[in-house]
Amino acid sequence: MSSIDAEITTIEKQLNTITKLYPDCSEDSQQALENITLNNSVLNEVIFIRSHSVICSDRSTTLTKEEVADLEIANLEPDEHYAIYKIHDKKNGKTAIFFMMYVDSGWYQIRFEKNYLELWLKEISSHHEVYSYIYDKHRKYFANIDDVNSRESIFYKTMRESSRYPVGISVGYTKPLLFNLIWTFLPTGILLIVANAFGITLLVHCFFFKRVPLYAEIQKGIHNKEFYAEYQPIVSAQTGQWIGAELLVRWLHPKKRKVMPDEFIPAAEKSAQINEITLQLIEQAAQEKAKMVMIDSPFYLSINVTASMIASPTFVGSVVELLKRYPLLQDGVVMEFSERENFSNTDVSQLQNGMQALRDHGIKWALDDFGTGYAGLSTLQALSFDIIKIDRAFVAASVTDSVTHSILGNIAQIGHTLNCQLIAEGVETQEQAQHVKSLKIQSCQGFFYARPMPFERFLAKFKIHSTPASEVSHSVQEIVGV
Ligand code: C2E
Ligand code: CA
Ligand code: CA
């Protein structure tokens, strides 16, 4: 709209200048008017009319006085400054469009070349990919009339009018315009859609990709018996003797070598593949325990499970079968599950049943990571653990932080109240070991004593750090016997 406005304003300015420069219709003013029409292909003729008389023109006038009198100028409102008319000249069969402009007590009558005007409008509109038209005060269309007549073929139409001139632009798409646009942008659109779809597919793929192969790989690992346990000693806080070991799973992956549990346990727990892995570990533990009993020292093995596994009668049934097959496991085996797994959601009575079924075959129970979960005291009492393993967070901070210092004491107190043996996890320094000892926590586990290690190394060290059965103190006997 602004381009059309600008064009008309330029003509208006030129006419104003001519009127000021040449108040009378001199040759100069005639020449100036002629220059305007010559320089603008849309303009056909410009004449100046005052009181129904042709005062001046770019050439000899084309309208007689009567014809001028016939014009509808008389019908113009007094405050109107612009008007537009369409006249069909019967003599030459041509249609002309007249644009009237009030300047200095007279009217400039500008005759537009209809075809050029339409071309000009079309050029502007096609540049903006819209449809434009010119109309009179009754909104009668003068240009591009054919397109406007087939308005039903215009999609999405909105109008913008000039605030100064009786000119309007209809913004919309005619069918051909729309198809043109579609054809122009279709390949890009299709490309974008394909790219988006590809991106989304890739994301979804990546999401499952990480899982599916992991699932398949774990499955392969189970099939090839790639899972094994490393042993981390559990020691007597009083004497420092090795009295047991926690079995920590590792995956001897053919390509990645040793894979730590945090990389596959979450997935294996989700897919319940952990059940099969644990059964394999228990079977291996049976063989390894057989080698340990040769050393006549009291000890126990602690195997990690989850509460939901123990709440499953099928899993418990499989473990019971193993315990029957390896009677060696019916003594000196502890199973631990973490307080982190919110087992209040697990059916507690199912859990109790599972624990009891295994207790009946000699298994003792330890609550792992105590202090990190939400298990209420009543639940803990109902499950009656034999051992409580205090999470390493409390042990680590107990010597540096005065608040956690007393928390460790309080946790130890709860353990004593529940009549459980206590193990402090994650003991890393002499100072921590001392502190744990002073709180009457019976056992410790942590890097201060030893890191998890393969069974063969553990066996060799166990020979040195354990106490022969004949020399075992009462306190150690008590712990190992739990
Ligand atoms: P967890 O049961 O709390 O096992 C103890 C973890 O603490 C082990 O990590 C061990 O290496 C680490 N640790 C031991 N002493 C120290 C210490 O002094 N300082 C520090 N910073 N860390 C210490 P690991 O072997 O990476 O095991 C991580 C977790 O994976 C275990 O935590 C356990 O929740 C899980 N896990 C390990 N083996 C099994 C398994 O056979 N079955 C199941 N369900 N979970 C397992
Ligand atoms: Ca554990
Ligand atoms: Ca733990």
Short mmCIF file of C-alpha atoms in Angstrom, two decimals, residues 196-363:
data_model
loop_
_atom_site.label_atom_id
_atom_site.label_comp_id
_atom_site.label_asym_id
_atom_site.label_seq_id
_atom_site.Cartn_x
_atom_site.Cartn_y
_atom_site.Cartn_z
CA ASN A 196 12.18 -32.91 10.91
CA ALA A 197 10.82 -36.44 10.68
CA PHE A 198 14.35 -37.72 10.29
CA GLY A 199 15.51 -35.72 13.32
CA ILE A 200 12.66 -36.97 15.49
CA THR A 201 13.18 -40.55 14.33
CA LEU A 202 16.86 -40.23 15.12
CA LEU A 203 16.11 -38.93 18.62
CA VAL A 204 13.62 -41.72 19.32
CA HIS A 205 16.06 -44.18 17.84
CA CYS A 206 18.90 -42.90 20.02
CA PHE A 207 16.66 -43.16 23.06
CA PHE A 208 15.87 -46.82 22.44
CA PHE A 209 19.18 -47.56 20.78
CA LYS A 210 20.99 -46.99 24.04
CA ARG A 211 18.68 -49.46 25.70
CA VAL A 212 18.05 -52.10 23.14
CA PRO A 213 21.69 -52.97 22.51
CA LEU A 214 22.41 -52.71 26.26
CA TYR A 215 19.60 -55.15 26.91
CA ALA A 216 20.85 -57.42 24.15
CA GLU A 217 24.44 -57.06 25.32
CA ILE A 218 23.55 -57.86 28.92
CA GLN A 219 21.63 -60.86 27.62
CA LYS A 220 24.71 -61.95 25.71
CA GLY A 221 26.80 -61.32 28.83
CA ILE A 222 24.48 -63.54 30.88
CA HIS A 223 24.65 -66.23 28.20
CA ASN A 224 28.46 -66.08 28.07
CA LYS A 225 28.76 -65.84 31.87
CA GLU A 226 30.64 -62.52 31.66
CA PHE A 227 29.44 -61.32 35.09
CA TYR A 228 31.56 -62.02 38.12
CA ALA A 229 32.01 -60.62 41.62
CA GLU A 230 34.84 -58.73 43.17
CA TYR A 231 35.27 -59.06 46.89
CA GLN A 232 35.60 -56.19 49.32
CA PRO A 233 36.51 -57.26 52.83
CA ILE A 234 34.36 -56.50 55.84
CA VAL A 235 36.59 -56.15 58.88
CA SER A 236 36.17 -56.19 62.62
CA ALA A 237 36.27 -52.62 63.91
CA GLN A 238 37.90 -53.82 67.13
CA THR A 239 40.65 -56.04 65.77
CA GLY A 240 40.90 -55.18 62.08
CA GLN A 241 40.56 -58.85 61.17
CA TRP A 242 38.84 -59.76 57.94
CA ILE A 243 35.60 -61.46 58.82
CA GLY A 244 33.68 -61.34 55.59
CA ALA A 245 33.32 -59.83 52.15
CA GLU A 246 30.75 -58.05 50.08
CA LEU A 247 30.36 -59.35 46.56
CA LEU A 248 30.32 -56.49 44.06
CA VAL A 249 29.37 -57.37 40.54
CA ARG A 250 31.59 -56.56 37.55
CA TRP A 251 31.03 -57.23 33.89
CA LEU A 252 33.96 -58.57 31.94
CA HIS A 253 32.78 -57.18 28.64
CA PRO A 254 34.62 -58.65 25.63
CA LYS A 255 35.28 -55.15 24.20
CA LYS A 256 35.00 -52.70 27.07
CA ARG A 257 36.88 -54.88 29.53
CA LYS A 258 35.76 -54.33 33.13
CA VAL A 259 32.41 -52.54 33.36
CA MET A 260 31.37 -51.11 36.73
CA PRO A 261 27.89 -51.79 38.13
CA ASP A 262 26.55 -48.24 37.83
CA GLU A 263 26.79 -48.63 34.02
CA PHE A 264 24.50 -51.62 33.76
CA ILE A 265 22.75 -52.29 37.10
CA PRO A 266 20.00 -49.65 36.53
CA ALA A 267 19.18 -51.17 33.12
CA ALA A 268 19.48 -54.71 34.42
CA GLU A 269 17.16 -53.89 37.32
CA LYS A 270 14.61 -52.32 34.99
CA SER A 271 14.61 -55.31 32.67
CA ALA A 272 14.79 -57.79 35.60
CA GLN A 273 17.95 -59.23 34.02
CA ILE A 274 19.53 -58.58 37.41
CA ASN A 275 17.70 -61.70 38.67
CA GLU A 276 19.61 -63.96 36.30
CA ILE A 277 22.88 -62.12 36.99
CA THR A 278 22.41 -62.54 40.76
CA LEU A 279 21.66 -66.25 40.38
CA GLN A 280 24.89 -66.62 38.40
CA LEU A 281 26.81 -64.70 41.10
CA ILE A 282 25.35 -66.93 43.82
CA GLU A 283 26.44 -70.00 41.90
CA GLN A 284 29.96 -68.60 41.49
CA ALA A 285 29.96 -67.67 45.20
CA ALA A 286 29.18 -71.29 46.06
CA GLN A 287 32.31 -72.41 44.21
CA GLU A 288 34.45 -69.67 45.73
CA LYS A 289 33.14 -70.28 49.22
CA ALA A 290 34.23 -73.87 48.84
CA LYS A 291 37.79 -72.61 48.41
CA MET A 292 37.47 -70.33 51.45
CA VAL A 293 36.31 -72.96 53.87
CA MET A 294 39.65 -74.65 53.33
CA ILE A 295 41.08 -71.77 55.36
CA ASP A 296 39.69 -72.52 58.73
CA SER A 297 38.63 -68.98 59.60
CA PRO A 298 35.15 -67.73 60.35
CA PHE A 299 33.74 -65.46 57.64
CA TYR A 300 30.61 -64.67 55.71
CA LEU A 301 29.77 -63.50 52.20
CA SER A 302 27.36 -60.66 51.60
CA ILE A 303 25.40 -60.70 48.34
CA ASN A 304 23.55 -57.68 46.93
CA VAL A 305 19.91 -58.11 45.99
CA THR A 306 16.95 -55.73 45.71
CA ALA A 307 13.78 -55.67 47.79
CA SER A 308 11.61 -56.26 44.72
CA MET A 309 13.61 -59.36 43.85
CA ILE A 310 12.97 -60.79 47.30
CA ALA A 311 9.27 -59.89 47.05
CA SER A 312 9.12 -62.11 43.96
CA PRO A 313 8.29 -65.75 44.91
CA THR A 314 9.74 -66.95 41.57
CA PHE A 315 13.14 -65.42 42.29
CA VAL A 316 13.12 -66.60 45.88
CA GLY A 317 12.20 -70.09 44.63
CA SER A 318 15.24 -70.07 42.30
CA VAL A 319 17.53 -68.98 45.16
CA VAL A 320 16.13 -71.68 47.44
CA GLU A 321 16.90 -74.26 44.75
CA LEU A 322 20.50 -73.02 44.59
CA LEU A 323 20.83 -73.13 48.37
CA LYS A 324 19.64 -76.70 48.34
CA ARG A 325 22.07 -77.56 45.57
CA TYR A 326 24.98 -75.88 47.40
CA PRO A 327 24.46 -76.58 51.12
CA LEU A 328 27.65 -74.64 51.80
CA LEU A 329 25.65 -71.53 51.16
CA GLN A 330 23.22 -72.32 53.94
CA ASP A 331 25.70 -70.95 56.44
CA GLY A 332 27.69 -67.73 56.42
CA VAL A 333 25.73 -65.98 53.66
CA VAL A 334 24.17 -62.56 54.10
CA MET A 335 21.94 -60.88 51.57
CA GLU A 336 21.75 -57.12 51.57
CA PHE A 337 19.31 -54.78 49.92
CA SER A 338 19.39 -51.04 49.88
CA GLU A 339 17.21 -48.64 51.79
CA ARG A 340 17.54 -46.36 48.72
CA GLU A 341 15.07 -48.50 46.84
CA ASN A 342 11.89 -47.26 48.42
CA PHE A 343 10.61 -50.62 49.53
CA SER A 344 7.61 -49.15 51.34
CA ASN A 345 6.11 -49.37 47.81
CA THR A 346 6.93 -53.05 47.64
CA ASP A 347 4.43 -55.35 49.22
CA VAL A 348 6.04 -55.58 52.69
CA SER A 349 4.31 -58.84 53.56
CA GLN A 350 5.60 -60.39 50.29
CA LEU A 351 9.04 -59.12 51.19
CA GLN A 352 8.73 -60.63 54.66
CA ASN A 353 7.68 -63.96 53.13
CA GLY A 354 10.66 -63.94 50.77
CA MET A 355 13.09 -63.04 53.54
CA GLN A 356 11.66 -65.74 55.78
CA ALA A 357 11.80 -68.39 53.05
CA LEU A 358 15.50 -67.70 52.65
CA ARG A 359 16.06 -67.40 56.39
CA ASP A 360 14.71 -70.92 56.60
CA HIS A 361 17.73 -71.90 54.48
CA GLY A 362 20.26 -70.08 56.63
CA ILE A 363 20.37 -66.64 54.96
#
